Amino acid sequence: MQSFRTELENPIVEKDIIELDRKIALFREGKIDEEKFRSLRLARGVYGQRQQGVQMVRIKLPYGRATSAQLRRICKVSEEYSIGRLHITTRQDIQIHYVGLDRTPELWAELERDDVTIREACGNTVRNVTASETAGIDPKEPFDVTPYADATFKYFLRNPVCQEMGRKFKMAFSSSDEDTGLAYMHDLGFIPKIKEVDGQQVRGFKVLLGGGLGSQPRHADLISEFLETDQLIPFIEAVLRIFDRHGERARRNKARIKFLIKDLGIETFLDLVEKEKTALPFKSFSLDFEHEEGKTLPNPPNVEVDSAELGLDFELWKLTNVLEQKQEGYVSIGVRVPLGDFYLDQARPLADLVENYAAGEIRFTLRQNILIRDVREDLIPFFYQELKKINLAQRGYNSLGDITACPGTDTCNLGIASSTGIAVELEKVILEEYPQYLKNQDLVIKISGCMNACGQHNMAHIGFQGMSMRVGKTVFPALQVLLGGGNLGDGNGRFADKVTKIPSKRGPQALRVLLDDFEENRKDLDFLSYYDQQGQMYFYDLLKELADPAGLEDSDRIDWGRDENYEVAVGVGECAGVVIDLVATLLLEAKEKLDLGQESLKENRWSDSLYHHYAGLINAAKALLLSEDISTNSYANIIKLFDENFVENGKIQLAGSFAEKVYQINENEPSEEFAKAYAKQALEVYELLKQYREEEVQA
């Protein structure tokens, strides 16, 4: 541990990494329950793989930004601790695979030397804050949302409010009304707006709440047409506090905020949010970034490349991969990364290229690609030449042939069928048989290996979801075909209809049938209009023959990209699943939270201290309820049940109800006086609960 204990400049990060190392040791010694340890490592970006004994590590890159130095650092870590492959996710993260658990603290420390984190990249936390990759360069944007996304990321990283919620929480910022950040399908989504107030141009956001994909997709509710920027952080914090308190914690498939809003009703939920504002540390949080708009653009040396010698491929590439910027004389270059996988011999030259000839950074995109920004127009041929050298000059960026797919059965525990394998085949079909669609950026194909929709299949024009199908006693890999989803802009979208299920090996033929029918009958309609005109049953009938299991052969049992017969092998998912806590572990954790509260108190962080003490009380109460085999499903439910089962019957004497003591946190402003009083009370209550438990064990 000494190698990174003394070298990191940030003491908070250093402490975090040392704590992970300590918890791994305790887990190895059998002193921490496996389920509890899983929760802890997930919140540190360490995720179990389908393959036993190794981990996937998710690297958290807010809004997908990576500097050249950070990209080189990620390469170094991947080379030393992983297999040299970098995988871009649909949330603008980078994942590396096959990492040994015991080496994760050391890996994390290496990343932090260039300000790269894995903290809260997985688990029941605020996940990576995403944004349109064109933010800051989009000709249609009212202002650059990048600094607002960055401020949101920084404020909630390690924030005690959102460390152990019932489920994960996702936020996104779009750059313009085109909503390329997909605000409508997030827990919280923001679209920038400018409003005139008293003759002044004021910045704000259109706010959407409660969206999500998964097996039950939900369109987010419009909460506000205009939330001023100084209210952004307070509003998010109030929402997170309500979600943390009232969100489901027992039934994982009902634990996202969209289900809480459905149960409470949006008006009741927003009333709770409004009442919570009393307890917030900031009633207004100034985010004044107007001065950051005029950035300095790079001016690299001239490089002479004869574009005529680059041929037709260059001209075709330029049609789809070169994007206009709002900065005159500069463009962005879209780098298509099939399946989001690229390698060290590509990443390192790319880092050098953008450092020497662009802005020294890249953005990983929501469609698993790379965007190089701030390229001087005269350097376009040079960039094509250099990208071609490292096999990153494929045309068709963000086109139909640029398919999004999750890892599926390659590495994910939840994968049911191969998503990457079928994606490769479908891309071949488009390239070889429908090359005209490499210029079509109005049609989107997305693929997920299971219903959790990490590949976002249910918001695509054409979506495929990995499934299985049984024919007699034989199980075949299959695909659910979904049609009619899409982004409509300005916070509006639609989810795809489930049309039919087909054997996986018939996926390419299904795509041919759909594209041939569209080409022949569409007239002047776009795909969504054509789908609406024809209706769901039309497409069911169109694919009916492919869905018929008659005629299946033994070769159809082998999934795409595999050599062996298909078997359903779904493991325990770790997408922030709810854990079963032991009584002793919960009491230990309660004490740890109280200790954190005491540290915050010494550092004059009143709001953090309050929330740590609050969480400690909840954990202690949950421990006692668990000892009586009483099930709980939310923090609010824990408080209510503890009063009913321990206070009202006199088992524990509190001089008042547990609810009265706990709920002071949202009835008072987080002042120094209140924080110290609440901390004193929390320690006293904890000692009572701990004493009760010890007496019960000894009895």
XYZ file of C-alpha atoms in Angstrom:
699
model
C 0.000 0.000 0.000
C 2.858 2.417 0.624
C 3.423 2.898 -3.109
C 0.231 4.892 -3.527
C -0.382 5.996 0.041
C 2.299 8.671 -0.144
C 2.159 9.652 -3.814
C -1.429 10.858 -4.237
C -1.926 14.583 -3.775
C -5.604 14.417 -2.792
C -5.957 13.098 0.792
C -9.676 12.347 0.317
C -8.949 10.121 -2.666
C -6.021 8.508 -0.888
C -8.207 7.662 2.097
C -10.866 6.233 -0.223
C -8.407 3.909 -1.955
C -6.837 2.750 1.298
C -10.328 2.014 2.608
C -11.080 -0.163 -0.434
C -7.827 -2.046 0.129
C -8.733 -2.564 3.806
C -12.220 -3.824 2.958
C -10.830 -6.271 0.392
C -8.550 -7.664 3.092
C -11.461 -7.990 5.545
C -13.515 -9.717 2.850
C -10.703 -12.167 2.135
C -10.514 -12.895 5.872
C -14.236 -13.604 5.993
C -14.980 -10.610 8.215
C -17.306 -8.870 5.761
C -20.387 -10.524 4.340
C -20.059 -11.176 0.593
C -23.261 -9.345 -0.299
C -22.252 -6.285 1.716
C -18.805 -6.300 0.154
C -20.385 -6.398 -3.283
C -22.251 -3.191 -2.532
C -19.043 -1.514 -1.391
C -16.917 -2.510 -4.398
C -19.666 -1.621 -6.882
C -19.688 1.921 -5.526
C -15.961 1.925 -6.330
C -16.472 0.911 -9.960
C -15.523 -2.768 -9.480
C -18.090 -5.060 -11.121
C -18.151 -8.853 -11.228
C -17.810 -10.477 -14.635
C -19.481 -13.528 -16.120
C -16.053 -15.168 -15.852
C -15.260 -16.187 -12.292
C -12.386 -14.628 -10.355
C -11.999 -11.457 -12.426
C -13.642 -8.054 -12.411
C -14.740 -5.420 -14.867
C -13.566 -1.955 -13.810
C -15.638 0.984 -15.015
C -13.746 4.255 -15.422
C -15.976 7.273 -14.835
C -15.463 10.063 -17.363
C -17.979 12.886 -16.833
C -19.696 13.837 -20.102
C -17.241 11.518 -21.883
C -14.282 13.914 -21.785
C -10.733 12.585 -21.704
C -7.591 14.644 -22.181
C -4.604 13.186 -24.000
C -2.853 12.684 -20.646
C -5.891 10.891 -19.219
C -6.217 8.653 -22.255
C -2.536 7.692 -21.959
C -3.060 6.972 -18.251
C -6.035 4.720 -19.053
C -3.877 2.921 -21.622
C -1.123 2.386 -19.046
C -3.597 0.930 -16.562
C -5.218 -1.297 -19.176
C -1.848 -2.606 -20.277
C -0.685 -3.382 -16.739
C -3.884 -4.612 -15.089
C -6.173 -5.685 -17.936
C -5.981 -7.047 -21.499
C -5.375 -3.859 -23.501
C -8.919 -3.449 -24.782
C -10.909 -0.307 -23.993
C -14.689 -0.498 -24.206
C -16.788 2.659 -24.601
C -20.191 2.420 -22.912
C -23.491 4.087 -23.765
C -22.928 6.313 -20.718
C -19.598 7.669 -21.971
C -17.531 5.567 -19.559
C -14.579 3.320 -20.371
C -14.633 -0.274 -19.162
C -11.665 -2.602 -18.863
C -12.047 -6.303 -18.162
C -10.347 -9.304 -16.549
C -8.909 -7.363 -13.613
C -7.927 -9.154 -10.398
C -9.860 -7.900 -7.346
C -6.779 -7.471 -5.145
C -5.169 -5.163 -7.697
C -8.084 -2.727 -7.962
C -6.848 -0.268 -5.267
C -3.480 -0.040 -6.999
C -5.203 0.401 -10.374
C -7.422 3.152 -8.965
C -4.403 4.972 -7.528
C -2.699 4.877 -10.937
C -5.753 6.447 -12.597
C -6.018 9.206 -10.015
C -2.555 10.511 -10.934
C -4.267 12.101 -13.916
C -7.516 12.928 -12.127
C -9.447 9.909 -13.394
C -11.804 8.119 -10.999
C -13.763 4.897 -10.706
C -15.678 6.138 -7.659
C -19.461 5.649 -8.030
C -19.169 4.315 -11.568
C -21.381 1.384 -10.516
C -23.652 0.675 -7.544
C -26.636 2.430 -5.975
C -25.133 5.849 -6.605
C -25.299 8.823 -8.928
C -23.788 7.322 -12.054
C -21.737 9.115 -14.676
C -23.234 12.494 -15.579
C -23.561 12.360 -19.351
C -23.930 15.131 -21.921
C -24.122 15.652 -25.657
C -20.652 15.073 -27.028
C -21.106 18.236 -29.119
C -21.654 20.452 -26.042
C -19.550 23.578 -26.484
C -19.287 23.268 -30.269
C -22.919 22.647 -31.289
C -24.077 25.385 -33.719
C -27.627 25.018 -32.345
C -26.828 25.277 -28.627
C -27.998 28.307 -26.600
C -24.941 27.888 -24.355
C -22.350 25.273 -23.437
C -23.751 22.804 -20.872
C -20.337 21.226 -20.211
C -19.429 23.289 -17.107
C -22.901 22.669 -15.626
C -22.549 18.918 -16.122
C -19.074 19.133 -14.593
C -20.340 21.067 -11.550
C -23.097 18.486 -11.056
C -20.616 15.622 -11.228
C -18.256 17.255 -8.719
C -20.965 18.263 -6.252
C -22.468 14.780 -5.942
C -19.260 12.723 -6.067
C -18.801 11.287 -2.535
C -21.827 13.282 -1.385
C -23.350 11.427 1.614
C -26.862 11.926 0.221
C -26.323 9.499 -2.647
C -23.917 6.779 -1.517
C -26.333 3.926 -0.835
C -29.655 4.645 -2.445
C -32.150 1.917 -3.287
C -31.027 2.006 -6.897
C -28.794 3.829 -9.352
C -29.568 7.374 -10.533
C -28.732 8.726 -13.986
C -28.571 12.333 -15.213
C -27.999 13.792 -18.662
C -27.485 17.230 -20.211
C -28.383 17.895 -23.837
C -26.650 20.638 -25.799
C -29.735 21.886 -27.662
C -33.410 21.282 -28.415
C -32.407 18.308 -30.556
C -31.923 16.518 -27.205
C -28.956 14.463 -28.341
C -28.256 13.768 -24.660
C -31.610 11.899 -24.480
C -33.000 13.802 -21.498
C -36.416 12.126 -21.822
C -35.124 8.672 -20.838
C -33.147 9.663 -17.728
C -33.926 9.926 -14.022
C -33.169 13.617 -14.476
C -32.618 15.268 -17.838
C -31.738 18.867 -18.670
C -32.089 20.846 -21.904
C -30.560 24.356 -22.013
C -32.821 27.366 -22.534
C -32.402 31.136 -22.517
C -35.165 33.380 -21.222
C -35.408 37.141 -21.141
C -35.949 38.463 -17.615
C -36.115 42.218 -17.035
C -34.357 42.818 -20.324
C -31.528 40.397 -19.476
C -30.719 37.078 -21.140
C -30.919 34.473 -18.347
C -29.721 30.889 -18.586
C -31.734 27.937 -17.371
C -32.839 24.390 -18.129
C -35.924 22.547 -19.189
C -36.156 19.762 -16.584
C -37.444 16.208 -17.055
C -37.789 13.718 -14.205
C -38.424 9.992 -13.864
C -37.527 8.539 -17.243
C -35.831 5.208 -17.787
C -35.439 2.144 -19.992
C -35.180 -1.441 -18.716
C -38.052 -3.899 -18.996
C -40.608 -1.146 -18.297
C -39.488 1.992 -20.141
C -40.990 5.277 -18.966
C -40.953 8.702 -20.558
C -39.775 11.350 -18.111
C -42.257 13.918 -16.794
C -41.792 17.556 -17.685
C -41.122 19.298 -14.366
C -40.148 22.778 -15.450
C -39.879 24.655 -18.723
C -37.241 26.885 -17.139
C -35.170 26.267 -14.018
C -32.567 28.982 -13.479
C -29.018 27.709 -13.242
C -28.568 28.725 -9.585
C -31.403 26.304 -8.701
C -29.912 23.339 -10.559
C -27.854 21.838 -7.695
C -30.480 22.495 -4.952
C -33.229 20.904 -7.042
C -31.139 17.799 -7.812
C -30.164 17.410 -4.155
C -33.764 17.668 -2.974
C -34.832 15.029 -5.515
C -32.035 12.694 -4.403
C -32.929 13.118 -0.724
C -36.550 12.134 -1.380
C -35.490 9.197 -3.534
C -33.048 8.050 -0.840
C -35.701 8.261 1.884
C -38.753 6.849 0.127
C -37.286 4.722 -2.665
C -37.830 0.955 -2.697
C -34.948 -1.105 -1.265
C -36.263 -4.648 -1.163
C -37.618 -5.290 -4.659
C -34.800 -4.407 -7.035
C -37.045 -4.413 -10.105
C -39.197 -1.693 -8.511
C -36.428 0.443 -7.042
C -35.774 3.072 -9.713
C -37.176 6.549 -9.155
C -39.682 6.097 -11.981
C -41.531 3.537 -9.840
C -41.507 5.803 -6.789
C -43.015 8.618 -8.851
C -45.641 6.230 -10.208
C -46.558 5.091 -6.676
C -46.628 8.543 -5.076
C -47.835 10.551 -8.040
C -45.767 13.366 -9.487
C -47.529 16.104 -7.484
C -46.946 14.357 -4.150
C -43.334 13.692 -5.074
C -42.741 17.342 -5.968
C -44.443 18.468 -2.744
C -41.916 16.374 -0.807
C -39.110 17.900 -2.875
C -40.339 21.407 -2.054
C -40.572 20.668 1.679
C -37.074 19.185 1.638
C -35.555 22.494 0.560
C -35.508 23.708 4.176
C -32.841 21.132 4.960
C -30.598 21.880 2.000
C -27.155 23.398 2.572
C -27.740 25.788 -0.354
C -30.982 27.531 -1.265
C -29.148 28.916 -4.275
C -25.955 27.559 -5.840
C -24.416 30.022 -8.252
C -23.182 28.565 -11.535
C -21.902 31.516 -13.518
C -20.043 30.181 -16.518
C -20.768 32.870 -19.085
C -17.105 33.915 -19.070
C -16.019 30.418 -20.164
C -17.714 30.621 -23.566
C -14.804 32.294 -25.368
C -12.300 29.444 -25.281
C -8.902 29.575 -26.947
C -8.848 27.466 -30.100
C -5.786 25.429 -31.080
C -3.507 26.649 -33.835
C -1.242 23.717 -34.730
C 1.425 23.788 -37.420
C 0.423 23.394 -41.056
C 0.600 19.913 -42.566
C 0.373 19.447 -46.323
C -1.682 16.455 -47.518
C -3.004 16.201 -51.069
C -6.663 15.287 -50.589
C -6.925 14.215 -54.248
C -4.498 11.379 -53.538
C -6.722 10.082 -50.719
C -9.370 8.994 -53.216
C -13.100 8.341 -53.104
C -12.984 6.724 -49.663
C -11.863 10.042 -48.193
C -14.704 11.932 -49.878
C -17.285 9.413 -48.626
C -15.795 9.501 -45.123
C -15.935 13.281 -45.106
C -19.697 13.209 -45.870
C -20.559 11.407 -42.612
C -17.619 11.852 -40.262
C -16.917 15.593 -40.413
C -19.251 17.778 -38.327
C -19.780 21.519 -38.422
C -18.792 23.526 -35.325
C -20.080 26.877 -34.152
C -16.469 28.062 -34.087
C -15.721 29.403 -37.563
C -12.888 27.643 -39.366
C -13.047 24.539 -37.170
C -14.805 21.166 -37.431
C -15.217 18.047 -35.345
C -14.351 14.587 -36.587
C -16.492 11.611 -35.682
C -14.511 8.413 -35.179
C -16.598 5.307 -35.631
C -15.630 2.604 -33.112
C -17.443 -0.662 -33.943
C -19.076 -2.066 -30.779
C -17.201 0.569 -28.775
C -14.020 -1.527 -28.625
C -10.604 -0.069 -29.399
C -7.076 -0.925 -28.389
C -3.846 0.524 -27.060
C -2.145 0.669 -30.459
C -5.023 2.947 -31.521
C -5.572 4.905 -28.326
C -1.979 6.031 -27.814
C -1.473 7.469 -31.326
C -4.904 9.075 -31.024
C -3.854 10.794 -27.785
C -0.756 12.176 -29.540
C -2.746 13.263 -32.594
C -5.293 15.350 -30.691
C -2.637 16.798 -28.403
C -0.501 18.003 -31.284
C -3.152 18.964 -33.841
C -6.476 19.557 -32.021
C -7.680 20.654 -28.578
C -5.867 17.941 -26.610
C -9.041 16.102 -25.673
C -11.657 13.729 -27.030
C -15.245 13.020 -26.070
C -16.581 9.471 -25.863
C -20.103 9.463 -27.242
C -23.440 7.976 -26.220
C -23.283 5.786 -29.321
C -19.942 4.272 -28.277
C -17.826 6.370 -30.618
C -15.191 9.107 -30.285
C -15.523 12.770 -31.210
C -12.378 14.796 -31.932
C -13.155 18.484 -31.478
C -11.642 21.766 -32.638
C -9.906 20.539 -35.771
C -8.838 23.293 -38.137
C -10.609 22.809 -41.475
C -7.423 22.631 -43.519
C -6.276 19.640 -41.426
C -9.213 17.373 -42.338
C -7.190 15.393 -44.959
C -4.315 15.006 -42.507
C -6.613 13.659 -39.787
C -8.133 11.155 -42.207
C -4.669 9.990 -43.199
C -3.560 9.582 -39.563
C -6.782 7.890 -38.451
C -6.562 5.465 -41.349
C -3.107 4.396 -40.166
C -4.629 3.182 -36.886
C -7.808 1.722 -38.453
C -10.081 4.439 -37.085
C -11.229 5.940 -40.380
C -14.357 3.900 -41.043
C -17.103 5.947 -42.641
C -20.709 5.990 -41.498
C -20.334 7.748 -38.126
C -23.744 7.783 -36.365
C -25.352 6.123 -39.396
C -27.594 3.057 -39.595
C -24.460 0.953 -40.023
C -23.045 2.312 -36.771
C -24.799 -0.084 -34.407
C -24.883 0.320 -30.619
C -24.571 -2.897 -28.582
C -23.874 -3.804 -24.962
C -21.261 -6.526 -24.140
C -24.030 -9.125 -23.657
C -22.864 -12.680 -23.053
C -19.228 -11.737 -23.721
C -18.665 -10.586 -20.138
C -21.968 -9.615 -18.478
C -23.604 -11.852 -15.867
C -27.073 -10.879 -17.077
C -26.511 -11.504 -20.780
C -29.009 -13.946 -22.286
C -27.825 -13.916 -25.905
C -24.913 -12.431 -27.837
C -25.443 -8.779 -28.684
C -21.953 -8.089 -30.066
C -22.068 -11.141 -32.338
C -25.324 -10.179 -34.026
C -24.197 -6.538 -34.239
C -21.146 -7.585 -36.276
C -23.342 -9.553 -38.673
C -25.861 -6.752 -39.122
C -23.090 -4.246 -39.814
C -21.771 -6.613 -42.507
C -25.215 -6.762 -44.106
C -25.470 -2.966 -44.244
C -21.920 -2.458 -45.535
C -22.147 -5.118 -48.241
C -25.814 -4.986 -49.287
C -27.125 -1.546 -48.272
C -24.128 0.818 -48.477
C -26.466 3.765 -49.118
C -27.486 3.534 -45.457
C -23.969 4.434 -44.363
C -25.041 8.006 -45.183
C -28.389 7.693 -43.370
C -28.178 9.252 -39.913
C -31.959 9.277 -39.382
C -32.230 5.548 -38.681
C -30.801 3.895 -35.560
C -30.216 0.236 -34.648
C -29.491 -0.691 -31.037
C -29.003 -4.107 -29.439
C -29.113 -5.324 -25.820
C -28.224 -8.770 -24.520
C -31.102 -8.755 -22.030
C -34.137 -6.736 -20.947
C -32.074 -4.288 -18.858
C -31.469 -2.274 -22.026
C -27.834 -1.272 -21.543
C -27.715 -1.147 -25.350
C -30.837 1.090 -25.302
C -32.672 -1.188 -27.741
C -36.134 -0.024 -26.742
C -35.583 3.594 -27.797
C -34.261 2.760 -31.290
C -36.015 2.789 -34.645
C -34.990 -0.865 -34.968
C -34.069 -2.674 -31.762
C -33.049 -6.207 -30.879
C -33.082 -7.754 -27.388
C -31.289 -11.002 -26.572
C -33.615 -13.793 -25.451
C -33.961 -17.550 -25.574
C -36.644 -19.709 -27.177
C -37.528 -23.314 -26.443
C -38.570 -25.669 -29.237
C -39.477 -29.007 -27.727
C -36.597 -29.837 -25.415
C -34.069 -27.702 -27.281
C -33.194 -24.126 -26.391
C -32.133 -21.687 -29.100
C -30.683 -18.165 -28.847
C -33.300 -15.649 -29.927
C -33.929 -11.972 -30.555
C -36.946 -9.875 -29.677
C -37.503 -7.464 -32.573
C -38.659 -3.982 -31.547
C -39.697 -1.206 -33.918
C -40.830 2.399 -33.773
C -38.740 4.018 -31.041
C -36.846 7.268 -31.429
C -35.804 10.690 -30.169
C -38.217 13.434 -31.236
C -36.305 16.357 -29.732
C -36.857 18.951 -26.982
C -37.397 16.308 -24.310
C -39.812 14.151 -26.279
C -39.253 10.595 -27.381
C -41.030 7.331 -28.019
C -40.314 3.760 -27.069
C -40.322 0.872 -29.504
C -43.067 -1.748 -29.749
C -42.275 -5.429 -29.297
C -43.148 -6.933 -32.664
C -42.052 -10.577 -32.580
C -39.353 -13.006 -31.433
C -37.088 -14.741 -33.930
C -34.159 -17.168 -33.709
C -30.903 -15.214 -33.499
C -29.492 -16.774 -36.659
C -32.372 -15.178 -38.583
C -31.508 -11.676 -37.403
C -29.703 -10.632 -40.621
C -32.610 -11.818 -42.755
C -35.051 -9.887 -40.539
C -33.048 -6.708 -41.178
C -33.111 -7.389 -44.934
C -36.884 -7.859 -44.874
C -37.399 -4.606 -42.960
C -35.084 -2.512 -45.124
C -36.400 -3.968 -48.404
C -39.979 -3.255 -47.378
C -39.081 0.275 -46.301
C -37.219 0.972 -49.542
C -40.097 -0.311 -51.672
C -43.089 1.230 -49.893
C -41.998 4.276 -47.903
C -42.574 6.846 -50.652
C -41.476 10.110 -48.977
C -42.023 8.986 -45.372
C -39.337 8.702 -42.712
C -39.113 5.398 -40.858
C -41.237 6.383 -37.851
C -43.974 7.865 -40.031
C -43.925 4.749 -42.195
C -44.116 2.526 -39.104
C -47.094 4.488 -37.772
C -48.833 4.330 -41.154
C -48.464 0.573 -41.466
C -48.996 -0.332 -37.805
C -47.486 -2.933 -35.495
C -49.450 -5.897 -36.912
C -48.216 -5.170 -40.432
C -44.638 -5.711 -39.285
C -45.642 -8.751 -37.242
C -47.047 -10.313 -40.408
C -43.975 -9.216 -42.349
C -41.690 -11.139 -39.960
C -44.076 -13.993 -39.160
C -42.290 -16.513 -41.356
C -38.950 -15.786 -39.682
C -40.530 -16.202 -36.246
C -41.818 -19.701 -37.085
C -39.490 -22.219 -35.381
C -40.187 -24.790 -38.100
C -37.059 -25.507 -40.061
C -34.583 -24.727 -37.311
C -31.383 -26.731 -37.573
C -28.631 -27.732 -35.162
C -26.471 -24.878 -36.454
C -29.121 -22.435 -35.203
C -28.279 -23.495 -31.643
C -24.879 -21.813 -31.950
C -25.146 -18.102 -31.174
C -23.321 -15.484 -33.234
C -19.631 -15.338 -32.390
C -19.696 -18.662 -30.535
C -18.505 -22.192 -31.292
C -20.549 -24.197 -28.814
C -24.278 -24.950 -28.513
C -26.289 -22.256 -26.781
C -27.194 -22.577 -23.108
C -29.061 -20.119 -20.925
C -26.534 -19.158 -18.251
C -27.687 -16.014 -16.489
C -25.741 -15.190 -13.341
C -26.458 -12.825 -10.489
C -26.670 -9.329 -11.873
C -24.672 -6.549 -10.290
C -26.367 -3.538 -11.881
C -26.657 -1.984 -8.409
C -28.741 -4.834 -7.012
C -30.175 -4.680 -3.492
C -28.097 -6.595 -0.953
C -29.088 -8.655 2.097
C -27.298 -7.262 5.136
C -26.337 -9.147 8.299
C -27.246 -7.554 11.629
C -23.645 -7.243 12.784
C -22.558 -5.797 9.448
C -25.324 -3.214 9.549
C -24.439 -2.129 13.071
C -20.771 -1.866 12.089
C -21.750 0.187 9.066
C -23.977 2.407 11.203
C -21.005 3.176 13.436
C -18.830 3.938 10.402
C -21.414 6.444 9.179
C -21.590 8.077 12.587
C -17.794 8.333 12.567
C -17.964 10.025 9.156
C -20.531 12.382 10.633
C -18.158 13.254 13.458
C -15.355 13.920 10.956
C -17.632 16.219 8.964
C -18.573 18.007 12.161
C -14.914 18.727 12.941
C -14.466 20.081 9.400
C -17.511 22.381 9.739
C -19.415 20.562 6.987
C -22.772 20.783 8.729
C -24.995 19.333 5.992
C -22.690 16.347 5.378
C -22.499 15.693 9.119
C -26.287 15.686 9.403
C -26.739 13.239 6.553
C -24.052 10.837 7.820
C -25.632 10.780 11.287
C -29.065 10.327 9.735
C -27.854 7.362 7.651
C -26.159 5.854 10.702
C -29.428 5.926 12.657
C -31.304 4.311 9.762
C -28.751 1.514 9.470
C -28.849 0.821 13.204
C -32.657 0.693 13.156
C -32.613 -1.605 10.151
C -30.207 -3.937 11.969
C -32.630 -4.366 14.857
C -35.574 -4.878 12.548
C -33.606 -7.521 10.682
C -32.837 -9.259 13.959
C -36.612 -9.659 14.403
C -37.064 -10.886 10.779
C -39.025 -7.756 9.911
C -38.777 -6.868 6.231
C -38.218 -3.284 5.155
C -38.344 -1.661 1.745
C -37.383 2.015 2.200
C -35.781 4.344 4.704
C -39.189 5.850 5.492
C -40.536 2.342 6.068
C -37.622 1.525 8.422
C -38.432 4.573 10.548
C -42.144 3.707 10.729
C -41.582 0.010 11.521
C -38.950 0.741 14.143
C -41.404 2.898 16.069
C -44.101 0.231 15.799
C -41.900 -2.678 16.851
C -39.449 -1.158 19.354
C -40.589 2.223 20.647
C -44.378 2.100 20.936
C -44.250 -1.211 22.859
C -41.551 0.091 25.225
C -38.741 -2.240 24.164
C -36.534 0.814 23.681
C -37.093 4.029 25.636
C -36.424 7.087 23.463
C -38.369 9.886 25.216
C -40.374 10.403 22.059
C -40.679 8.568 18.763
C -37.827 7.496 16.538
C -39.484 9.366 13.658
C -39.487 12.637 15.614
C -35.785 12.334 16.260
C -34.769 11.266 12.756
C -37.008 13.624 10.796
C -35.567 16.689 12.422
C -33.088 16.497 9.532
C -35.607 17.843 7.021
C -37.330 20.270 9.393
C -34.307 22.435 10.213
C -31.717 24.352 8.268
C -28.231 22.759 8.418
C -26.751 25.238 10.868
C -23.794 24.612 13.174
C -26.035 24.577 16.247
C -28.482 22.081 14.782
C -25.734 19.836 13.328
C -24.046 19.522 16.733
C -27.342 18.845 18.527
C -28.400 16.245 15.948
C -24.995 14.531 16.149
C -25.205 14.322 19.946
C -28.696 12.872 19.762
C -27.694 10.355 17.045
C -24.808 8.998 19.121
C -27.070 8.632 22.165
C -29.742 6.777 20.192
C -27.157 4.535 18.568
C -25.756 3.549 21.966
C -29.275 2.647 23.146
C -29.855 0.477 20.066
C -26.438 -1.147 20.328
C -26.977 -1.885 24.017
C -30.378 -3.435 23.278
C -28.834 -5.691 20.635
C -25.998 -6.807 22.935
C -28.455 -7.672 25.679
C -30.598 -9.649 23.232
C -27.592 -11.652 22.012
C -26.499 -12.430 25.588
C -29.980 -13.396 26.776
